[in-house]
Amino acid sequence: MSNQALIELVTEFEAKMEQGEFFFLDQDAYRHLIDHYLNEEIFDRAMEVAERAIDCHSYTVEFLLRKAEILIQSNQEHPAFEVLIQAEKLAPNEPEILLLRAQALTYLGEHLAAHEQLNQLPEELDAATNAELYFVRALIYEHQDEYQSMFLALKAAVSYDSEMRHCLEKLMCAVQHIRNYEESVTLHEQIIDENPYCSVAWYNLGLSQSYLGNYDEALEALEYAYLADESNELAYRERADLAFELQRYELTLDICEEIQTLFHTDGDLLLRQGQCLLRLGRVSTAKPLLMEALRLESHNDEAFYHLAEVAVAEEQWQLAIHFCSKAIEIDDNREEYHALIAAVYAQEGDYELAEEHYDRATEIAPEEVSLWLQYAVLLMETDRAEAALEILDIAEESAVGPELSYCRIVCLFMAGDRQEALLLLSEALEEDYAAHDLLFTMAPDLKKDSEVASLLKAYF
């Protein structure tokens, strides 16, 4: 059924229900309505449809089974058992009764009983029922935290039905637990060979390639996922997120525009666009998007933080402090928020508050070399080289990098300990000559120092 036909069917059904009219629909119409409401997780309405279908088609067991399915999905397992008893009277040999009962038992934590229900199924089953059998087995294993067995059961399920959407959606959950991404790539490529338009398989392939670090292949697979199914919003968003992480900001913006056209605009999407524009240096274009993101989600700490970045670019220091303070109020555990407000306080000459926030930033992320460097530079700029050396001592307990050594060298020069500084410079140049530019970034005057120049020439 086309999307337009489904919309018309839903509209007609809801209008007649509101008017209290008696009406009769064929079985296909009821199936589409139940599927629609289950996909939307509108369980009460799905139940109304199932009840109406049972009244109109009382000779078939199908809608009793759908009623049981709805009850199970809405966490009403015990009423579902009662419905399955009714279904059993109409169709005592119906395999789906055992499958649904096993599923309900799984959600109640009765894993052994659930397996026993499945063991009662006959050996000779059609492909679709075999696929469902292995899918329910996988659910049981998932609830037992047996993810390797879960994966194998799902792999068996898709061998019977490679288009089984709910099974493919579960597959990635198992893969992420056992981290068998290479096997996942192979499996999903096989599924795609059989069904090139399987959107979920392309999506899973994209995720698996991304975990393996095959980013171009991941971007390509995620694109195919939404080309195969334009309604696969997750694939669009996952591809946009990956493109952003890869610093491909123009591509990210293009994908975000597609999402806006096909779906809807939300705070997360506007935030992502604003982030891209900031990275591209288009500050004035980013600002209104970030403001709109904040309007849609007033407690969006990242929007506040990026608006603080905008204010810094515009040299509106007090506004930057305001926005950054708001971000910290919402989430006090983001080191970049504290580092930014520390830098702004330093710009405003409020060194005490700057130090407080650098203390907090380095407490949150002690492994981040850049935070320690910023802190040490602040202390050096305020003529406290000895304090900067103490900070670097603390830094080296958690952070590693040649930058710390070069920063220490600058501190030693500032503290008047030339011999120690030159000795350490000799060691640093031997270990990592390429990083020596940091020396002149922090202390440009050292370019004129003849002894420093001699050492650089010696190790070049």
Short mmCIF file of C-alpha atoms in Angstrom, two decimals:
data_model
loop_
_atom_site.label_atom_id
_atom_site.label_comp_id
_atom_site.label_asym_id
_atom_site.label_seq_id
_atom_site.Cartn_x
_atom_site.Cartn_y
_atom_site.Cartn_z
CA MET A 1 0.00 0.00 0.00
CA SER A 2 1.34 3.44 -0.93
CA ASN A 3 1.91 6.08 1.74
CA GLN A 4 -0.93 8.19 0.35
CA ALA A 5 -3.34 5.25 0.37
CA LEU A 6 -2.36 4.45 3.96
CA ILE A 7 -2.92 8.06 5.04
CA GLU A 8 -6.37 8.02 3.45
CA LEU A 9 -7.21 4.69 5.12
CA VAL A 10 -6.10 5.92 8.55
CA THR A 11 -8.02 9.18 8.13
CA GLU A 12 -11.18 7.33 7.08
CA PHE A 13 -10.89 4.82 9.94
CA GLU A 14 -10.37 7.46 12.61
CA ALA A 15 -13.24 9.60 11.31
CA LYS A 16 -15.64 6.66 11.42
CA MET A 17 -14.46 5.66 14.90
CA GLU A 18 -15.06 9.19 16.18
CA GLN A 19 -18.57 9.20 14.69
CA GLY A 20 -19.33 5.82 16.25
CA GLU A 21 -20.31 4.36 12.90
CA PHE A 22 -20.39 0.62 12.27
CA PHE A 23 -18.29 -0.24 9.26
CA PHE A 24 -16.67 -3.26 7.64
CA LEU A 25 -13.15 -3.37 6.19
CA ASP A 26 -11.43 -6.20 4.39
CA GLN A 27 -8.63 -8.12 6.10
CA ASP A 28 -5.84 -6.32 4.21
CA ALA A 29 -7.11 -2.94 5.40
CA TYR A 30 -7.08 -4.10 9.02
CA ARG A 31 -3.58 -5.50 8.59
CA HIS A 32 -2.27 -2.18 7.27
CA LEU A 33 -3.96 -0.25 10.06
CA ILE A 34 -2.54 -2.49 12.79
CA ASP A 35 0.95 -2.30 11.26
CA HIS A 36 0.68 1.48 11.07
CA TYR A 37 -0.33 1.95 14.70
CA LEU A 38 2.26 -0.56 15.94
CA ASN A 39 5.00 1.25 13.99
CA GLU A 40 3.85 4.50 15.62
CA GLU A 41 3.61 2.72 19.01
CA ILE A 42 -0.02 3.83 19.39
CA PHE A 43 -1.02 0.62 21.12
CA ASP A 44 -4.51 1.67 22.22
CA ARG A 45 -5.51 2.48 18.66
CA ALA A 46 -3.88 -0.72 17.36
CA MET A 47 -5.97 -2.64 19.88
CA GLU A 48 -9.16 -0.90 18.69
CA VAL A 49 -8.37 -2.00 15.14
CA ALA A 50 -7.66 -5.58 16.23
CA GLU A 51 -10.90 -5.77 18.23
CA ARG A 52 -12.88 -4.43 15.26
CA ALA A 53 -11.14 -6.91 12.94
CA ILE A 54 -11.99 -9.80 15.30
CA ASP A 55 -15.65 -8.72 15.30
CA CYS A 56 -15.76 -8.50 11.51
CA HIS A 57 -13.66 -11.60 10.75
CA SER A 58 -14.37 -13.90 13.66
CA TYR A 59 -13.74 -17.03 11.60
CA THR A 60 -9.99 -16.34 11.28
CA VAL A 61 -7.35 -16.75 13.97
CA GLU A 62 -5.11 -14.06 12.45
CA PHE A 63 -6.53 -11.08 14.33
CA LEU A 64 -6.53 -12.89 17.65
CA LEU A 65 -2.82 -13.39 17.08
CA ARG A 66 -2.40 -9.72 16.20
CA LYS A 67 -4.24 -8.82 19.41
CA ALA A 68 -1.82 -11.00 21.39
CA GLU A 69 1.10 -9.35 19.58
CA ILE A 70 -0.18 -5.88 20.53
CA LEU A 71 -0.58 -6.92 24.16
CA ILE A 72 2.97 -8.30 24.25
CA GLN A 73 4.43 -5.16 22.67
CA SER A 74 2.59 -3.02 25.23
CA ASN A 75 3.97 -5.11 28.15
CA GLN A 76 0.70 -6.91 28.88
CA GLU A 77 1.97 -10.48 28.75
CA HIS A 78 -0.62 -12.15 31.00
CA PRO A 79 -3.65 -10.86 29.04
CA ALA A 80 -1.79 -12.01 25.91
CA PHE A 81 -1.69 -15.57 27.29
CA GLU A 82 -5.50 -15.50 27.61
CA VAL A 83 -5.88 -14.39 24.00
CA LEU A 84 -3.50 -17.13 22.85
CA ILE A 85 -5.67 -19.72 24.63
CA GLN A 86 -8.63 -18.46 22.57
CA ALA A 87 -6.53 -18.65 19.41
CA GLU A 88 -5.46 -22.20 20.23
CA LYS A 89 -9.11 -23.29 20.24
CA LEU A 90 -9.52 -22.02 16.67
CA ALA A 91 -6.15 -23.24 15.36
CA PRO A 92 -4.48 -25.73 17.73
CA ASN A 93 -1.58 -26.38 15.33
CA GLU A 94 -0.79 -22.74 14.52
CA PRO A 95 3.01 -22.25 15.00
CA GLU A 96 2.65 -18.52 15.69
CA ILE A 97 0.84 -19.29 18.95
CA LEU A 98 3.99 -20.97 20.28
CA LEU A 99 6.18 -18.17 18.92
CA LEU A 100 4.12 -15.45 20.60
CA ARG A 101 3.88 -17.37 23.86
CA ALA A 102 7.68 -17.83 23.86
CA GLN A 103 8.11 -14.11 23.24
CA ALA A 104 5.81 -13.22 26.14
CA LEU A 105 7.63 -15.65 28.45
CA THR A 106 10.93 -14.06 27.43
CA TYR A 107 9.76 -10.62 28.51
CA LEU A 108 8.64 -12.11 31.83
CA GLY A 109 12.13 -13.55 32.36
CA GLU A 110 10.98 -17.17 31.92
CA HIS A 111 13.78 -18.05 29.52
CA LEU A 112 13.77 -21.83 29.95
CA ALA A 113 10.00 -21.97 29.47
CA ALA A 114 10.36 -19.80 26.38
CA HIS A 115 12.90 -22.20 24.86
CA GLU A 116 10.59 -25.11 25.69
CA GLN A 117 7.76 -23.46 23.75
CA LEU A 118 9.99 -23.19 20.69
CA ASN A 119 11.10 -26.80 21.07
CA GLN A 120 7.47 -27.87 20.61
CA LEU A 121 7.41 -26.56 17.05
CA PRO A 122 7.50 -29.23 14.34
CA GLU A 123 10.75 -29.78 12.46
CA GLU A 124 9.20 -29.09 9.08
CA LEU A 125 8.38 -25.38 8.89
CA ASP A 126 8.16 -22.94 6.01
CA ALA A 127 10.93 -20.37 5.55
CA ALA A 128 8.97 -17.49 7.10
CA THR A 129 8.15 -19.47 10.25
CA ASN A 130 11.74 -20.70 10.55
CA ALA A 131 12.90 -17.10 10.34
CA GLU A 132 10.51 -16.11 13.14
CA LEU A 133 11.60 -19.12 15.20
CA TYR A 134 15.24 -18.04 15.10
CA PHE A 135 14.27 -14.43 15.72
CA VAL A 136 12.46 -15.37 18.94
CA ARG A 137 15.44 -17.55 19.93
CA ALA A 138 17.59 -14.45 19.46
CA LEU A 139 15.28 -12.43 21.73
CA ILE A 140 15.67 -15.03 24.46
CA TYR A 141 19.47 -14.97 24.12
CA GLU A 142 19.44 -11.18 24.22
CA HIS A 143 17.55 -11.23 27.50
CA GLN A 144 20.08 -13.75 28.82
CA ASP A 145 22.98 -11.48 27.72
CA GLU A 146 24.23 -14.27 25.44
CA TYR A 147 25.09 -12.06 22.50
CA GLN A 148 27.17 -14.55 20.52
CA SER A 149 24.23 -16.97 20.53
CA MET A 150 21.93 -14.05 19.72
CA PHE A 151 24.03 -13.19 16.67
CA LEU A 152 24.08 -16.79 15.42
CA ALA A 153 20.30 -17.08 15.82
CA LEU A 154 19.74 -13.86 13.88
CA LYS A 155 22.18 -14.99 11.21
CA ALA A 156 20.11 -18.17 10.85
CA ALA A 157 16.91 -16.12 10.70
CA VAL A 158 18.11 -13.96 7.80
CA SER A 159 19.26 -17.08 5.96
CA TYR A 160 15.55 -17.95 5.74
CA ASP A 161 14.30 -14.41 5.13
CA SER A 162 16.86 -11.74 4.23
CA GLU A 163 14.16 -9.04 4.12
CA MET A 164 13.06 -9.53 7.74
CA ARG A 165 13.35 -5.92 8.90
CA HIS A 166 12.98 -6.43 12.67
CA CYS A 167 15.60 -9.17 12.54
CA LEU A 168 18.08 -6.98 10.67
CA GLU A 169 17.49 -4.18 13.16
CA LYS A 170 18.36 -6.54 16.03
CA LEU A 171 21.45 -7.85 14.23
CA MET A 172 23.38 -4.65 14.76
CA CYS A 173 22.66 -4.78 18.49
CA ALA A 174 24.33 -8.20 18.69
CA VAL A 175 27.25 -7.07 16.52
CA GLN A 176 27.91 -4.04 18.72
CA HIS A 177 28.08 -6.27 21.80
CA ILE A 178 30.44 -8.90 20.40
CA ARG A 179 32.30 -6.50 18.06
CA ASN A 180 32.49 -8.94 15.14
CA TYR A 181 32.42 -6.13 12.60
CA GLU A 182 34.35 -7.99 9.88
CA GLU A 183 31.84 -10.85 10.03
CA SER A 184 29.02 -8.32 10.01
CA VAL A 185 30.38 -6.72 6.83
CA THR A 186 30.56 -10.11 5.11
CA LEU A 187 27.05 -11.09 6.24
CA HIS A 188 25.42 -7.83 5.19
CA GLU A 189 27.21 -7.84 1.83
CA GLN A 190 25.71 -11.31 1.24
CA ILE A 191 22.25 -10.02 2.18
CA ILE A 192 22.67 -7.06 -0.18
CA ASP A 193 23.75 -9.39 -3.01
CA GLU A 194 20.39 -11.16 -2.58
CA ASN A 195 18.41 -7.98 -2.02
CA PRO A 196 20.19 -4.85 -3.31
CA TYR A 197 17.37 -2.58 -2.13
CA CYS A 198 17.43 -3.72 1.50
CA SER A 199 17.80 -0.38 3.29
CA VAL A 200 18.42 -1.84 6.76
CA ALA A 201 21.19 -4.11 5.44
CA TRP A 202 22.90 -1.11 3.84
CA TYR A 203 22.51 0.81 7.10
CA ASN A 204 24.05 -2.02 9.15
CA LEU A 205 26.86 -2.35 6.61
CA GLY A 206 27.57 1.37 6.96
CA LEU A 207 27.75 1.14 10.74
CA SER A 208 30.04 -1.90 10.58
CA GLN A 209 32.39 -0.24 8.09
CA SER A 210 32.49 2.85 10.29
CA TYR A 211 33.48 0.81 13.35
CA LEU A 212 36.29 -0.74 11.28
CA GLY A 213 37.53 2.71 10.29
CA ASN A 214 36.54 2.25 6.63
CA TYR A 215 34.92 5.66 6.52
CA ASP A 216 34.52 6.16 2.76
CA GLU A 217 32.85 2.75 2.48
CA ALA A 218 30.67 3.63 5.47
CA LEU A 219 29.54 6.91 3.93
CA GLU A 220 28.73 5.12 0.67
CA ALA A 221 26.73 2.35 2.39
CA LEU A 222 24.74 4.83 4.47
CA GLU A 223 23.92 6.79 1.32
CA TYR A 224 22.65 3.61 -0.34
CA ALA A 225 20.56 2.94 2.78
CA TYR A 226 18.47 6.04 2.23
CA LEU A 227 18.54 5.79 -1.56
CA ALA A 228 16.94 2.36 -1.13
CA ASP A 229 14.37 3.77 1.30
CA GLU A 230 13.90 7.52 1.33
CA SER A 231 12.03 7.26 4.65
CA ASN A 232 15.11 5.86 6.46
CA GLU A 233 15.78 9.00 8.49
CA LEU A 234 18.30 7.20 10.72
CA ALA A 235 20.55 6.58 7.72
CA TYR A 236 20.53 10.27 6.80
CA ARG A 237 21.36 11.32 10.35
CA GLU A 238 24.05 8.66 10.83
CA ARG A 239 25.71 9.71 7.58
CA ALA A 240 25.56 13.38 8.60
CA ASP A 241 27.13 12.57 11.98
CA LEU A 242 29.91 10.54 10.37
CA ALA A 243 30.63 13.25 7.80
CA PHE A 244 30.84 15.78 10.63
CA GLU A 245 33.26 13.61 12.62
CA LEU A 246 35.40 13.34 9.48
CA GLN A 247 35.37 17.17 9.25
CA ARG A 248 33.56 17.04 5.91
CA TYR A 249 31.42 20.00 6.79
CA GLU A 250 30.04 20.87 3.36
CA LEU A 251 28.84 17.28 2.92
CA THR A 252 27.28 17.39 6.38
CA LEU A 253 25.40 20.56 5.47
CA ASP A 254 24.12 18.98 2.25
CA ILE A 255 22.78 15.96 4.13
CA CYS A 256 21.17 18.19 6.77
CA GLU A 257 19.36 20.09 4.02
CA GLU A 258 18.00 16.79 2.66
CA ILE A 259 16.77 15.85 6.13
CA GLN A 260 15.00 19.21 6.45
CA THR A 261 13.34 18.74 3.07
CA LEU A 262 12.16 15.18 3.67
CA PHE A 263 11.45 15.14 7.38
CA HIS A 264 11.47 17.99 9.87
CA THR A 265 13.78 20.48 11.50
CA ASP A 266 14.69 19.96 15.14
CA GLY A 267 17.18 21.38 17.59
CA ASP A 268 19.80 18.69 16.94
CA LEU A 269 19.73 19.31 13.20
CA LEU A 270 20.04 23.08 13.59
CA LEU A 271 22.86 22.59 16.08
CA ARG A 272 24.75 20.36 13.65
CA GLN A 273 24.36 22.93 10.87
CA GLY A 274 25.56 25.67 13.20
CA GLN A 275 28.59 23.61 14.20
CA CYS A 276 29.52 23.05 10.55
CA LEU A 277 29.20 26.73 9.71
CA LEU A 278 31.37 27.68 12.69
CA ARG A 279 34.06 25.23 11.59
CA LEU A 280 33.90 26.75 8.10
CA GLY A 281 34.33 30.23 9.58
CA ARG A 282 30.83 31.36 8.58
CA VAL A 283 30.05 32.78 12.00
CA SER A 284 27.27 35.19 11.03
CA THR A 285 25.40 32.40 9.21
CA ALA A 286 25.80 30.01 12.13
CA LYS A 287 24.46 32.42 14.74
CA PRO A 288 20.73 32.45 13.78
CA LEU A 289 20.69 28.66 13.43
CA LEU A 290 22.13 28.24 16.92
CA MET A 291 19.64 30.75 18.31
CA GLU A 292 16.78 28.81 16.70
CA ALA A 293 18.17 25.54 18.08
CA LEU A 294 18.09 27.14 21.51
CA ARG A 295 14.54 28.36 20.98
CA LEU A 296 13.43 24.81 20.18
CA GLU A 297 15.38 23.26 23.08
CA SER A 298 15.97 25.82 25.82
CA HIS A 299 18.24 23.47 27.81
CA ASN A 300 20.60 22.69 24.93
CA ASP A 301 24.01 23.16 26.54
CA GLU A 302 25.86 22.67 23.24
CA ALA A 303 23.87 25.49 21.62
CA PHE A 304 24.82 27.79 24.49
CA TYR A 305 28.47 26.76 24.15
CA HIS A 306 28.59 27.41 20.41
CA LEU A 307 26.85 30.76 20.87
CA ALA A 308 29.66 31.55 23.31
CA GLU A 309 32.10 30.71 20.50
CA VAL A 310 30.20 33.12 18.24
CA ALA A 311 30.43 35.83 20.91
CA VAL A 312 34.19 35.25 21.21
CA ALA A 313 34.55 35.61 17.43
CA GLU A 314 32.63 38.89 17.69
CA GLU A 315 34.76 39.94 20.71
CA GLN A 316 31.65 40.24 22.88
CA TRP A 317 33.37 38.95 25.99
CA GLN A 318 30.58 39.43 28.53
CA LEU A 319 28.07 37.78 26.22
CA ALA A 320 30.49 34.88 25.78
CA ILE A 321 30.70 34.51 29.57
CA HIS A 322 26.89 34.59 29.78
CA PHE A 323 26.39 31.86 27.18
CA CYS A 324 29.21 29.68 28.51
CA SER A 325 27.91 30.00 32.08
CA LYS A 326 24.51 28.79 30.85
CA ALA A 327 26.15 25.78 29.20
CA ILE A 328 28.01 24.93 32.41
CA GLU A 329 24.83 25.26 34.47
CA ILE A 330 23.27 22.54 32.31
CA ASP A 331 26.35 20.29 32.10
CA ASP A 332 29.26 20.93 34.45
CA ASN A 333 31.26 17.96 33.12
CA ARG A 334 32.34 19.26 29.72
CA GLU A 335 35.97 20.32 29.77
CA GLU A 336 35.66 22.44 26.63
CA TYR A 337 33.03 24.62 28.31
CA HIS A 338 35.35 25.35 31.23
CA ALA A 339 38.33 25.92 28.94
CA LEU A 340 36.44 28.45 26.84
CA ILE A 341 35.11 30.45 29.77
CA ALA A 342 38.58 30.36 31.36
CA ALA A 343 40.07 31.87 28.21
CA VAL A 344 37.40 34.59 28.17
CA TYR A 345 37.96 35.41 31.85
CA ALA A 346 41.68 35.66 31.11
CA GLN A 347 40.91 38.01 28.23
CA GLU A 348 38.90 40.15 30.66
CA GLY A 349 41.74 40.10 33.21
CA ASP A 350 39.87 38.00 35.77
CA TYR A 351 42.72 35.54 36.29
CA GLU A 352 41.36 34.02 39.49
CA LEU A 353 38.18 32.83 37.77
CA ALA A 354 40.20 31.75 34.75
CA GLU A 355 42.34 29.51 36.97
CA GLU A 356 39.26 28.07 38.68
CA HIS A 357 37.85 26.97 35.35
CA TYR A 358 41.18 25.61 34.08
CA ASP A 359 41.37 23.62 37.33
CA ARG A 360 37.93 22.19 36.58
CA ALA A 361 38.71 21.51 32.92
CA THR A 362 41.90 19.58 33.76
CA GLU A 363 40.07 17.72 36.52
CA ILE A 364 37.45 16.52 34.01
CA ALA A 365 39.94 15.58 31.27
CA PRO A 366 43.42 15.24 32.79
CA GLU A 367 44.64 13.36 29.71
CA GLU A 368 44.05 16.37 27.41
CA VAL A 369 47.43 17.98 26.75
CA SER A 370 45.91 21.13 25.23
CA LEU A 371 44.13 22.02 28.48
CA TRP A 372 47.35 21.88 30.49
CA LEU A 373 49.12 23.98 27.87
CA GLN A 374 46.43 26.65 28.02
CA TYR A 375 46.63 26.66 31.81
CA ALA A 376 50.44 26.90 31.83
CA VAL A 377 50.43 29.68 29.22
CA LEU A 378 48.00 31.69 31.35
CA LEU A 379 50.34 31.40 34.33
CA MET A 380 53.35 32.38 32.23
CA GLU A 381 51.52 35.37 30.78
CA THR A 382 50.87 36.57 34.33
CA ASP A 383 54.57 36.19 35.25
CA ARG A 384 54.12 33.03 37.30
CA ALA A 385 56.58 30.68 35.64
CA GLU A 386 57.16 28.67 38.83
CA ALA A 387 53.40 28.05 39.16
CA ALA A 388 53.33 27.00 35.50
CA LEU A 389 56.11 24.47 36.17
CA GLU A 390 54.08 23.04 39.05
CA ILE A 391 51.06 22.69 36.76
CA LEU A 392 53.21 20.87 34.20
CA ASP A 393 54.43 18.49 36.93
CA ILE A 394 50.78 17.62 37.66
CA ALA A 395 50.01 17.36 33.93
CA GLU A 396 52.71 14.75 33.35
CA GLU A 397 50.99 12.42 35.81
CA SER A 398 48.09 11.98 33.37
CA ALA A 399 48.96 13.48 29.99
CA VAL A 400 51.65 12.55 27.49
CA GLY A 401 53.04 14.54 24.58
CA PRO A 402 56.10 16.44 23.35
CA GLU A 403 54.12 19.68 23.74
CA LEU A 404 54.46 19.40 27.51
CA SER A 405 58.25 19.24 27.23
CA TYR A 406 58.43 22.31 24.98
CA CYS A 407 56.08 24.18 27.29
CA ARG A 408 58.33 23.29 30.23
CA ILE A 409 61.33 24.62 28.31
CA VAL A 410 59.60 27.99 27.84
CA CYS A 411 58.75 28.05 31.56
CA LEU A 412 62.37 27.36 32.49
CA PHE A 413 63.60 30.18 30.26
CA MET A 414 61.07 32.52 31.86
CA ALA A 415 62.12 31.38 35.33
CA GLY A 416 65.74 32.20 34.48
CA ASP A 417 66.98 28.60 34.48
CA ARG A 418 68.71 28.69 31.07
CA GLN A 419 71.00 25.71 31.59
CA GLU A 420 68.14 23.40 32.55
CA ALA A 421 66.04 24.80 29.68
CA LEU A 422 68.78 24.18 27.10
CA LEU A 423 69.46 20.68 28.42
CA LEU A 424 65.77 19.80 28.20
CA LEU A 425 65.55 21.41 24.73
CA SER A 426 68.36 19.15 23.53
CA GLU A 427 66.44 16.09 24.77
CA ALA A 428 63.14 17.32 23.30
CA LEU A 429 64.67 17.97 19.88
CA GLU A 430 66.17 14.50 19.83
CA GLU A 431 62.82 12.91 20.71
CA ASP A 432 60.51 15.04 18.54
CA TYR A 433 62.11 17.76 16.44
CA ALA A 434 58.92 18.46 14.46
CA ALA A 435 57.06 19.73 17.53
CA HIS A 436 59.57 22.50 18.25
CA ASP A 437 57.44 25.17 16.52
CA LEU A 438 55.37 25.29 19.70
CA LEU A 439 58.41 26.81 21.38
CA PHE A 440 58.16 29.93 19.24
CA THR A 441 54.38 30.05 19.39
CA MET A 442 54.60 30.45 23.16
CA ALA A 443 57.81 32.51 23.23
CA PRO A 444 58.55 34.24 19.88
CA ASP A 445 61.63 35.96 21.35
CA LEU A 446 63.41 32.61 21.54
CA LYS A 447 63.86 32.78 17.76
CA LYS A 448 66.52 35.40 18.43
CA ASP A 449 68.30 33.29 21.07
CA SER A 450 71.65 32.18 19.61
CA GLU A 451 72.01 29.10 21.82
CA VAL A 452 68.50 27.93 20.90
CA ALA A 453 69.31 28.51 17.21
CA SER A 454 72.52 26.46 17.54
CA LEU A 455 70.65 23.54 19.06
CA LEU A 456 68.01 23.64 16.34
CA LYS A 457 70.73 23.61 13.68
CA ALA A 458 72.50 20.71 15.38
CA TYR A 459 69.39 18.51 15.40
CA PHE A 460 68.01 19.53 12.00
#
